[in-house]
């Protein structure tokens, strides 16, 4: 990247190399805008909105800022100029996907007494489904001067000639650097608190949703509850055996997410779902659709846990060789959590009694699964699974004995409360 954020972060780094969610960045930008309005600061401003629709959400606020009589430059994609008649001191600059600014969220306040530079860059973080940004904030004239110079160059590329009040750029003094370190700690702690509170709230919502979905699934399938408990416990156990960094989610989170791996079965007709025998080819095709139904139920996940749950629900019947369903993904195209689920789900199906079959011996389970190495299963993961199988057998026996003493609802509650 070669935009404003990369230049400033490389040199000043007050809030740098840390991923923040959109809500945190929104809190910072709103605070800046409200500060200017409350103090009636007649400052020049440079603001990037990526898409014009994001600007429309702030339309009334920027109409107020426009009244101060200084230049405001708004950079956005797909600008609807029919909605701009009321703006007198604001210049709207069209950008497209080729502009580096399309990935940035910037607010620059150019004022001799209140210089403010806020710049952030949108990034993709594997375990964060929501929009995520690296952020930078400064209150120093030298930083703002450099930011203004950057934007004046960007305007020149658009044949808009703007001459800033100052383009003086001086290195930070030792005093400014020391204060910058204090400021960085203050801002980081504040944003961390925002992030933590949002995470706790959203995780609570996720767990409550998963809990309700588990009970919905239990009412449809008499075998589901104990199966869910086993898969959850097996996934937690398996994750701890893997020396692979799959995300910042811990094993308990993955265990909870896997509780709804078969949630799509609530959309399968009873005559197929509860059939006491093997399915016909046509019935099997209908049953396969539970993966897509599950993904639809968990669509638009707003937390890491729900994103993991959706991945597992949709892809746990994919195969390493690409012959699985519903998408035919293969090898590392399949999310790692879904590859884990494929192994533990098949093991539980083979080793447990069903209405249409008896349970298989451990040796027979091993033989069947070994034959599917690098075909159905990720071979390296299967090796780790089988190498530690004795531990899993102990866990399996423990859960089955426990199910004789406690209701399956209580066992589900235990998993969820533990998280």
CSV table of C-alpha atoms in Angstrom, one decimal:
chain,number,residue,atom,x,y,z
A,1,UNK,CA,0.0,0.0,0.0
A,2,UNK,CA,1.2,3.5,-0.8
A,3,UNK,CA,-1.5,5.8,0.7
A,4,UNK,CA,-1.5,8.3,3.5
A,5,UNK,CA,-1.8,5.7,6.2
A,6,UNK,CA,1.3,3.8,5.2
A,7,UNK,CA,3.4,7.0,5.0
A,8,UNK,CA,2.3,8.3,8.4
A,9,UNK,CA,2.3,5.0,10.2
A,10,UNK,CA,5.8,4.1,9.1
A,11,UNK,CA,7.2,7.4,10.5
A,12,UNK,CA,5.0,8.2,13.5
A,13,UNK,CA,3.2,5.0,14.5
A,14,UNK,CA,0.9,6.3,17.4
A,15,UNK,CA,-1.7,3.6,16.8
A,16,UNK,CA,-0.1,1.2,14.5
A,17,UNK,CA,-0.2,-2.5,13.5
A,18,UNK,CA,-3.2,-3.3,15.5
A,19,UNK,CA,-6.6,-4.3,14.1
A,20,UNK,CA,-9.7,-2.5,15.2
A,21,UNK,CA,-13.2,-3.1,14.3
A,22,UNK,CA,-15.3,-0.5,12.5
A,23,UNK,CA,-17.2,0.5,15.6
A,24,UNK,CA,-13.9,1.7,17.3
A,25,UNK,CA,-12.8,3.7,14.2
A,26,UNK,CA,-16.3,5.1,14.0
A,27,UNK,CA,-16.1,6.3,17.6
A,28,UNK,CA,-12.8,8.1,16.9
A,29,UNK,CA,-14.1,9.8,13.7
A,30,UNK,CA,-17.3,10.9,15.4
A,31,UNK,CA,-15.3,12.3,18.3
A,32,UNK,CA,-13.3,14.4,15.9
A,33,UNK,CA,-16.3,15.7,14.0
A,34,UNK,CA,-18.1,16.5,17.2
A,35,UNK,CA,-15.1,18.4,18.6
A,36,UNK,CA,-15.0,20.6,15.5
A,37,UNK,CA,-18.7,21.3,15.7
A,38,UNK,CA,-18.7,22.0,19.5
A,39,UNK,CA,-15.8,24.4,19.3
A,40,UNK,CA,-16.9,25.9,16.0
A,41,UNK,CA,-13.4,25.4,14.5
A,42,UNK,CA,-13.1,27.0,11.1
A,43,UNK,CA,-10.7,24.4,9.8
A,44,UNK,CA,-9.9,22.9,6.5
A,45,UNK,CA,-10.8,19.2,6.3
A,46,UNK,CA,-9.9,16.3,4.1
A,47,UNK,CA,-12.1,13.2,4.6
A,48,UNK,CA,-12.3,9.9,2.8
A,49,UNK,CA,-15.5,7.9,2.9
A,50,UNK,CA,-14.7,5.0,0.4
A,51,UNK,CA,-18.3,4.7,-0.8
A,52,UNK,CA,-20.7,7.7,-1.1
A,53,UNK,CA,-23.3,5.7,0.8
A,54,UNK,CA,-21.1,6.0,3.9
A,55,UNK,CA,-21.0,9.8,3.5
A,56,UNK,CA,-24.8,9.8,3.3
A,57,UNK,CA,-25.0,8.4,6.8
A,58,UNK,CA,-23.1,11.5,8.0
A,59,UNK,CA,-24.9,13.9,5.6
A,60,UNK,CA,-26.4,16.2,8.3
A,61,UNK,CA,-23.3,16.4,10.3
A,62,UNK,CA,-21.2,17.5,7.3
A,63,UNK,CA,-23.8,19.9,6.2
A,64,UNK,CA,-23.2,21.6,9.6
A,65,UNK,CA,-19.4,21.5,9.1
A,66,UNK,CA,-19.9,23.1,5.7
A,67,UNK,CA,-21.3,26.2,7.2
A,68,UNK,CA,-18.0,27.3,8.8
A,69,UNK,CA,-16.8,28.7,5.5
A,70,UNK,CA,-13.5,26.7,5.2
A,71,UNK,CA,-12.6,24.2,2.5
A,72,UNK,CA,-13.8,20.7,3.0
A,73,UNK,CA,-12.7,17.9,0.6
A,74,UNK,CA,-14.7,14.7,0.6
A,75,UNK,CA,-13.2,11.7,-1.3
A,76,UNK,CA,-15.7,8.9,-2.2
A,77,UNK,CA,-16.7,6.4,-4.8
A,78,UNK,CA,-20.0,6.7,-6.8
A,79,UNK,CA,-20.8,10.2,-5.7
A,80,UNK,CA,-24.4,11.2,-6.3
A,81,UNK,CA,-24.1,14.9,-7.2
A,82,UNK,CA,-27.8,15.4,-7.3
A,83,UNK,CA,-27.7,15.3,-3.5
A,84,UNK,CA,-25.0,18.0,-3.1
A,85,UNK,CA,-26.9,21.3,-3.8
A,86,UNK,CA,-26.9,22.4,-0.2
A,87,UNK,CA,-23.1,22.2,0.2
A,88,UNK,CA,-21.3,25.6,-0.5
A,89,UNK,CA,-17.8,25.1,0.8
A,90,UNK,CA,-17.3,21.4,0.2
A,91,UNK,CA,-15.6,19.8,-2.8
A,92,UNK,CA,-16.5,16.3,-3.6
A,93,UNK,CA,-13.8,14.2,-5.3
A,94,UNK,CA,-14.6,11.0,-7.1
A,95,UNK,CA,-12.3,8.0,-6.5
A,96,UNK,CA,-12.4,4.5,-7.9
A,97,UNK,CA,-11.0,1.1,-7.1
A,98,UNK,CA,-7.6,2.0,-8.6
A,99,UNK,CA,-7.2,4.8,-6.0
A,100,UNK,CA,-5.3,3.8,-2.9
A,101,UNK,CA,-7.7,6.1,-0.9
A,102,UNK,CA,-10.5,3.6,-1.6
A,103,UNK,CA,-9.0,1.4,1.2
A,104,UNK,CA,-8.6,4.3,3.7
A,105,UNK,CA,-10.7,6.1,6.2
A,106,UNK,CA,-9.2,9.5,6.9
A,107,UNK,CA,-10.1,12.7,8.6
A,108,UNK,CA,-7.5,15.5,8.5
A,109,UNK,CA,-8.2,18.8,10.3
A,110,UNK,CA,-5.9,21.5,9.1
A,111,UNK,CA,-6.0,24.3,11.8
A,112,UNK,CA,-3.1,26.1,13.5
A,113,UNK,CA,-4.5,25.5,17.0
A,114,UNK,CA,-6.3,22.2,16.5
A,115,UNK,CA,-4.4,20.1,14.0
A,116,UNK,CA,-5.8,16.5,13.9
A,117,UNK,CA,-4.9,13.6,11.7
A,118,UNK,CA,-6.9,10.4,11.8
A,119,UNK,CA,-6.0,7.8,9.2
A,120,UNK,CA,-6.9,4.1,9.0
A,121,UNK,CA,-6.5,1.4,6.4
A,122,UNK,CA,-9.0,-1.5,5.9
A,123,UNK,CA,-7.5,-4.9,6.1
A,124,UNK,CA,-8.8,-8.5,6.0
A,125,UNK,CA,-8.3,-10.4,9.2
A,126,UNK,CA,-9.0,-14.2,9.1
A,127,UNK,CA,-10.8,-14.5,12.4
A,128,UNK,CA,-12.7,-11.2,12.1
A,129,UNK,CA,-15.7,-11.3,9.7
A,130,UNK,CA,-16.6,-7.6,10.3
A,131,UNK,CA,-14.8,-4.7,8.7
A,132,UNK,CA,-11.4,-4.2,10.3
A,133,UNK,CA,-8.9,-1.4,10.2
A,134,UNK,CA,-5.4,-0.5,11.2
A,135,UNK,CA,-5.6,3.0,12.8
A,136,UNK,CA,-3.5,6.1,13.3
A,137,UNK,CA,-4.2,9.3,15.3
A,138,UNK,CA,-2.1,12.4,15.9
A,139,UNK,CA,-2.6,15.9,17.2
A,140,UNK,CA,0.8,17.3,16.0
A,141,UNK,CA,1.2,20.1,13.4
A,142,UNK,CA,4.1,18.3,11.7
A,143,UNK,CA,2.0,15.2,11.1
A,144,UNK,CA,-1.0,17.2,9.9
A,145,UNK,CA,1.2,19.2,7.6
A,146,UNK,CA,2.5,16.1,5.9
A,147,UNK,CA,-1.1,14.7,5.6
A,148,UNK,CA,-2.3,17.9,4.0
A,149,UNK,CA,0.6,17.8,1.5
A,150,UNK,CA,-0.3,14.2,0.6
A,151,UNK,CA,-3.9,15.3,0.0
A,152,UNK,CA,-2.9,18.3,-2.0
A,153,UNK,CA,-1.0,15.9,-4.3
A,154,UNK,CA,-4.0,13.7,-4.5
A,155,UNK,CA,-6.2,16.7,-5.6
A,156,UNK,CA,-3.6,17.6,-8.2
A,157,UNK,CA,-4.0,14.1,-9.8
A,158,UNK,CA,-7.7,15.0,-10.2
A,159,UNK,CA,-6.9,18.4,-11.7
A,160,UNK,CA,-8.0,20.2,-8.5
A,161,UNK,CA,-5.4,22.7,-7.5
A,162,UNK,CA,-5.3,23.5,-3.9
A,163,UNK,CA,-2.6,25.4,-2.0
A,164,UNK,CA,-2.6,24.6,1.7
A,165,UNK,CA,-2.0,27.3,4.3
A,166,UNK,CA,1.1,25.5,5.4
A,167,UNK,CA,3.2,22.6,4.1
A,168,UNK,CA,5.9,23.0,6.7
A,169,UNK,CA,7.1,19.6,7.9
A,170,UNK,CA,9.4,19.4,10.9
A,171,UNK,CA,10.5,16.2,12.7
A,172,UNK,CA,8.9,15.6,16.1
A,173,UNK,CA,10.9,17.0,19.0
A,174,UNK,CA,11.9,14.7,21.9
A,175,UNK,CA,9.1,16.2,24.0
A,176,UNK,CA,6.5,15.5,21.3
A,177,UNK,CA,7.7,12.0,20.9
A,178,UNK,CA,7.5,11.4,24.7
A,179,UNK,CA,4.0,12.9,24.8
A,180,UNK,CA,3.1,10.8,21.7
A,181,UNK,CA,4.0,7.6,23.6
A,182,UNK,CA,1.7,8.6,26.4
A,183,UNK,CA,-1.0,9.5,24.0
A,184,UNK,CA,-0.6,6.2,22.2
A,185,UNK,CA,-1.1,4.3,25.4
A,186,UNK,CA,-4.1,6.4,26.4
A,187,UNK,CA,-5.8,5.9,23.0
A,188,UNK,CA,-5.0,2.2,22.8
A,189,UNK,CA,-6.4,1.6,26.2
A,190,UNK,CA,-9.6,3.4,25.4
A,191,UNK,CA,-10.1,1.6,22.1
A,192,UNK,CA,-9.2,-1.7,23.7
A,193,UNK,CA,-12.0,-1.1,26.3
A,194,UNK,CA,-14.4,-0.4,23.4
A,195,UNK,CA,-13.3,-3.6,21.6
A,196,UNK,CA,-13.5,-5.7,24.7
A,197,UNK,CA,-17.0,-4.6,25.7
A,198,UNK,CA,-18.2,-5.1,22.1
A,199,UNK,CA,-16.6,-8.6,22.0
A,200,UNK,CA,-18.1,-9.6,25.3
A,201,UNK,CA,-21.6,-8.4,24.3
A,202,UNK,CA,-21.4,-10.1,20.9
A,203,UNK,CA,-20.0,-13.3,22.2
A,204,UNK,CA,-22.9,-13.4,24.7
A,205,UNK,CA,-25.4,-13.0,21.8
A,206,UNK,CA,-23.6,-15.7,19.8
A,207,UNK,CA,-23.7,-18.2,22.6
A,208,UNK,CA,-27.4,-17.5,23.2
A,209,UNK,CA,-28.2,-18.0,19.5
A,210,UNK,CA,-26.2,-21.2,19.4
A,211,UNK,CA,-28.0,-22.5,22.5
A,212,UNK,CA,-31.4,-21.8,21.0
A,213,UNK,CA,-30.4,-23.5,17.7
A,214,UNK,CA,-29.2,-26.6,19.6
A,215,UNK,CA,-32.6,-27.0,21.3
A,216,UNK,CA,-34.3,-26.5,17.9
A,217,UNK,CA,-32.2,-29.2,16.4
A,218,UNK,CA,-32.8,-31.5,19.4
A,219,UNK,CA,-36.6,-31.3,18.9
A,220,UNK,CA,-36.1,-32.6,15.3
A,221,UNK,CA,-33.7,-35.5,15.7
A,222,UNK,CA,-33.7,-37.9,18.7
A,223,UNK,CA,-30.0,-38.6,18.2
A,224,UNK,CA,-28.9,-35.0,17.9
A,225,UNK,CA,-28.3,-33.9,21.5
A,226,UNK,CA,-25.7,-36.5,22.5
A,227,UNK,CA,-24.1,-36.3,19.0
A,228,UNK,CA,-23.8,-32.6,19.4
A,229,UNK,CA,-22.2,-33.0,22.8
A,230,UNK,CA,-19.7,-35.5,21.5
A,231,UNK,CA,-18.7,-33.4,18.4
A,232,UNK,CA,-18.3,-30.3,20.6
A,233,UNK,CA,-16.0,-32.2,23.0
A,234,UNK,CA,-14.1,-34.0,20.3
A,235,UNK,CA,-13.5,-30.7,18.4
A,236,UNK,CA,-12.2,-29.0,21.6
A,237,UNK,CA,-9.9,-32.0,22.2
A,238,UNK,CA,-8.7,-32.2,18.6
A,239,UNK,CA,-7.9,-28.5,18.4
A,240,UNK,CA,-5.6,-28.8,21.4
A,241,UNK,CA,-3.8,-31.6,19.6
A,242,UNK,CA,-3.1,-29.6,16.5
A,243,UNK,CA,0.0,-27.5,16.3
A,244,UNK,CA,-1.6,-25.2,13.8
A,245,UNK,CA,-2.5,-21.5,14.3
A,246,UNK,CA,-6.0,-21.4,12.8
A,247,UNK,CA,-7.2,-18.2,14.4
A,248,UNK,CA,-7.3,-16.3,17.6
A,249,UNK,CA,-10.3,-18.3,18.7
A,250,UNK,CA,-9.6,-20.8,21.5
A,251,UNK,CA,-10.6,-24.4,21.6
A,252,UNK,CA,-13.7,-23.8,23.7
A,253,UNK,CA,-15.0,-21.3,21.1
A,254,UNK,CA,-14.5,-23.9,18.4
A,255,UNK,CA,-16.3,-26.5,20.5
A,256,UNK,CA,-19.3,-24.2,21.0
A,257,UNK,CA,-19.4,-23.3,17.3
A,258,UNK,CA,-19.4,-26.9,16.3
A,259,UNK,CA,-22.6,-27.5,18.3
A,260,UNK,CA,-24.6,-26.3,15.3
A,261,UNK,CA,-22.7,-28.2,12.6
A,262,UNK,CA,-25.9,-30.1,11.6
A,263,UNK,CA,-28.4,-27.3,12.3
A,264,UNK,CA,-29.5,-27.4,8.7
A,265,UNK,CA,-31.2,-30.8,9.4
A,266,UNK,CA,-34.1,-28.9,10.9
A,267,UNK,CA,-35.1,-28.1,7.3
A,268,UNK,CA,-35.1,-31.8,6.2
A,269,UNK,CA,-38.5,-33.6,6.1
A,270,UNK,CA,-39.1,-36.0,8.9
A,271,UNK,CA,-39.7,-39.0,6.6
A,272,UNK,CA,-36.0,-38.6,5.5
A,273,UNK,CA,-34.4,-37.3,8.7
A,274,UNK,CA,-35.9,-39.9,11.0
A,275,UNK,CA,-36.0,-42.8,8.5
A,276,UNK,CA,-35.0,-46.1,10.3
A,277,UNK,CA,-32.9,-47.3,7.5
A,278,UNK,CA,-30.5,-46.3,4.7
A,279,UNK,CA,-31.6,-43.5,2.4
A,280,UNK,CA,-32.4,-43.9,-1.3
A,281,UNK,CA,-30.3,-41.9,-3.8
A,282,UNK,CA,-33.1,-39.3,-4.1
A,283,UNK,CA,-33.5,-39.0,-0.3
A,284,UNK,CA,-29.7,-38.7,0.1
A,285,UNK,CA,-29.6,-35.8,-2.3
A,286,UNK,CA,-32.3,-34.0,-0.2
A,287,UNK,CA,-30.3,-34.8,3.0
A,288,UNK,CA,-27.2,-33.3,1.6
A,289,UNK,CA,-28.9,-30.0,1.4
A,290,UNK,CA,-28.7,-29.6,5.2
A,291,UNK,CA,-25.3,-28.0,4.7
A,292,UNK,CA,-26.7,-25.2,2.6
A,293,UNK,CA,-29.7,-24.8,4.9
A,294,UNK,CA,-27.3,-24.5,7.9
A,295,UNK,CA,-25.3,-21.9,6.2
A,296,UNK,CA,-28.4,-19.9,5.4
A,297,UNK,CA,-29.5,-20.0,9.1
A,298,UNK,CA,-26.1,-18.7,10.1
A,299,UNK,CA,-25.7,-16.2,7.2
A,300,UNK,CA,-24.1,-12.8,7.8
A,301,UNK,CA,-22.2,-13.9,10.9
A,302,UNK,CA,-21.4,-10.9,13.1
A,303,UNK,CA,-18.8,-12.6,15.4
A,304,UNK,CA,-15.8,-14.8,15.0
A,305,UNK,CA,-17.7,-17.7,16.7
A,306,UNK,CA,-20.7,-17.5,14.3
A,307,UNK,CA,-18.3,-17.3,11.3
A,308,UNK,CA,-16.6,-20.5,12.5
A,309,UNK,CA,-20.0,-22.1,13.1
A,310,UNK,CA,-21.1,-21.2,9.5
A,311,UNK,CA,-17.9,-22.6,8.0
A,312,UNK,CA,-18.3,-25.8,9.9
A,313,UNK,CA,-22.0,-26.1,9.0
A,314,UNK,CA,-21.4,-25.5,5.3
A,315,UNK,CA,-18.2,-27.4,4.7
A,316,UNK,CA,-18.0,-30.3,7.1
A,317,UNK,CA,-19.0,-32.7,4.3
A,318,UNK,CA,-16.4,-31.5,1.8
A,319,UNK,CA,-13.6,-34.0,1.0
A,320,UNK,CA,-9.9,-33.5,0.7
A,321,UNK,CA,-10.0,-34.8,-2.9
A,322,UNK,CA,-12.8,-32.4,-3.9
A,323,UNK,CA,-15.5,-35.0,-4.2
A,324,UNK,CA,-17.5,-33.8,-1.3
A,325,UNK,CA,-20.5,-31.5,-1.0
A,326,UNK,CA,-22.0,-28.9,-1.3
A,327,UNK,CA,-19.3,-26.9,-3.2
A,328,UNK,CA,-16.6,-29.4,-4.1
A,329,UNK,CA,-13.8,-27.5,-2.4
A,330,UNK,CA,-10.6,-29.5,-2.0
A,331,UNK,CA,-7.5,-29.5,0.2
A,332,UNK,CA,-6.7,-26.2,1.9
A,333,UNK,CA,-9.7,-24.6,0.2
A,334,UNK,CA,-11.8,-26.2,2.9
A,335,UNK,CA,-11.6,-24.2,6.1
A,336,UNK,CA,-9.4,-25.9,8.7
A,337,UNK,CA,-12.2,-26.1,11.3
A,338,UNK,CA,-14.4,-27.9,8.7
A,339,UNK,CA,-11.6,-30.4,8.0
A,340,UNK,CA,-11.4,-31.1,11.7
A,341,UNK,CA,-15.2,-31.6,11.8
A,342,UNK,CA,-15.1,-34.0,8.9
A,343,UNK,CA,-12.8,-36.3,10.9
A,344,UNK,CA,-14.6,-36.2,14.2
A,345,UNK,CA,-18.0,-36.4,12.6
A,346,UNK,CA,-17.2,-39.5,10.6
A,347,UNK,CA,-15.5,-41.1,13.7
A,348,UNK,CA,-18.6,-40.5,15.8
A,349,UNK,CA,-20.9,-41.9,13.1
A,350,UNK,CA,-18.8,-45.0,12.7
A,351,UNK,CA,-18.3,-45.7,16.4
A,352,UNK,CA,-21.9,-45.0,17.6
A,353,UNK,CA,-25.0,-47.1,17.3
A,354,UNK,CA,-27.6,-45.8,14.9
A,355,UNK,CA,-31.1,-46.9,14.1
A,356,UNK,CA,-29.8,-48.4,10.9
A,357,UNK,CA,-26.6,-49.9,12.2
A,358,UNK,CA,-24.6,-51.1,15.2
A,359,UNK,CA,-21.5,-49.3,16.4
A,360,UNK,CA,-18.2,-50.4,14.8
A,361,UNK,CA,-15.2,-51.5,16.8
A,362,UNK,CA,-12.3,-49.1,17.2
A,363,UNK,CA,-10.1,-51.2,15.0
A,364,UNK,CA,-12.7,-51.2,12.2
A,365,UNK,CA,-13.2,-47.4,12.6
A,366,UNK,CA,-9.4,-47.0,12.2
A,367,UNK,CA,-9.2,-49.2,9.2
A,368,UNK,CA,-12.1,-47.4,7.4
A,369,UNK,CA,-10.7,-43.9,8.1
A,370,UNK,CA,-7.1,-44.9,7.1
A,371,UNK,CA,-8.4,-46.0,3.7
A,372,UNK,CA,-9.8,-42.4,3.3
A,373,UNK,CA,-6.5,-40.7,4.1
A,374,UNK,CA,-5.9,-37.9,1.6
A,375,UNK,CA,-9.2,-38.8,-0.1
A,376,UNK,CA,-11.9,-37.9,2.4
A,377,UNK,CA,-9.6,-36.5,5.1
A,378,UNK,CA,-6.7,-34.2,5.3
A,379,UNK,CA,-3.9,-36.8,5.8
A,380,UNK,CA,-1.7,-35.0,8.2
A,381,UNK,CA,-4.7,-34.1,10.4
A,382,UNK,CA,-5.9,-37.7,10.3
A,383,UNK,CA,-2.5,-38.9,11.4
A,384,UNK,CA,-2.6,-36.6,14.5
A,385,UNK,CA,-6.2,-37.7,15.2
A,386,UNK,CA,-5.4,-41.4,15.1
A,387,UNK,CA,-2.1,-41.1,17.0
A,388,UNK,CA,-4.0,-39.8,20.0
A,389,UNK,CA,-7.1,-41.9,19.5
A,390,UNK,CA,-6.8,-43.7,22.9
A,391,UNK,CA,-7.4,-40.4,24.6
A,392,UNK,CA,-10.5,-39.8,22.5
A,393,UNK,CA,-11.9,-43.2,23.3
A,394,UNK,CA,-11.6,-42.4,27.0
A,395,UNK,CA,-13.5,-39.2,26.4
A,396,UNK,CA,-16.1,-41.0,24.3
A,397,UNK,CA,-16.7,-43.5,27.1
A,398,UNK,CA,-16.9,-40.8,29.7
A,399,UNK,CA,-19.5,-38.9,27.8
A,400,UNK,CA,-21.6,-42.0,27.1
A,401,UNK,CA,-21.5,-42.9,30.8
A,402,UNK,CA,-22.4,-39.3,31.8
A,403,UNK,CA,-25.4,-39.4,29.4
A,404,UNK,CA,-26.8,-42.2,31.6
A,405,UNK,CA,-26.7,-39.9,34.7
A,406,UNK,CA,-27.5,-36.5,33.3
A,407,UNK,CA,-30.0,-35.3,30.7
A,408,UNK,CA,-28.5,-34.3,27.4
A,409,UNK,CA,-29.9,-30.8,27.9
A,410,UNK,CA,-27.8,-30.5,31.1
A,411,UNK,CA,-24.7,-31.7,29.1
A,412,UNK,CA,-25.3,-29.1,26.5
A,413,UNK,CA,-25.7,-26.4,29.1
A,414,UNK,CA,-22.4,-27.5,30.7
A,415,UNK,CA,-20.6,-26.9,27.4
A,416,UNK,CA,-22.1,-23.5,26.8
A,417,UNK,CA,-21.7,-22.3,30.4
A,418,UNK,CA,-18.1,-23.4,30.5
A,419,UNK,CA,-17.4,-21.0,27.6
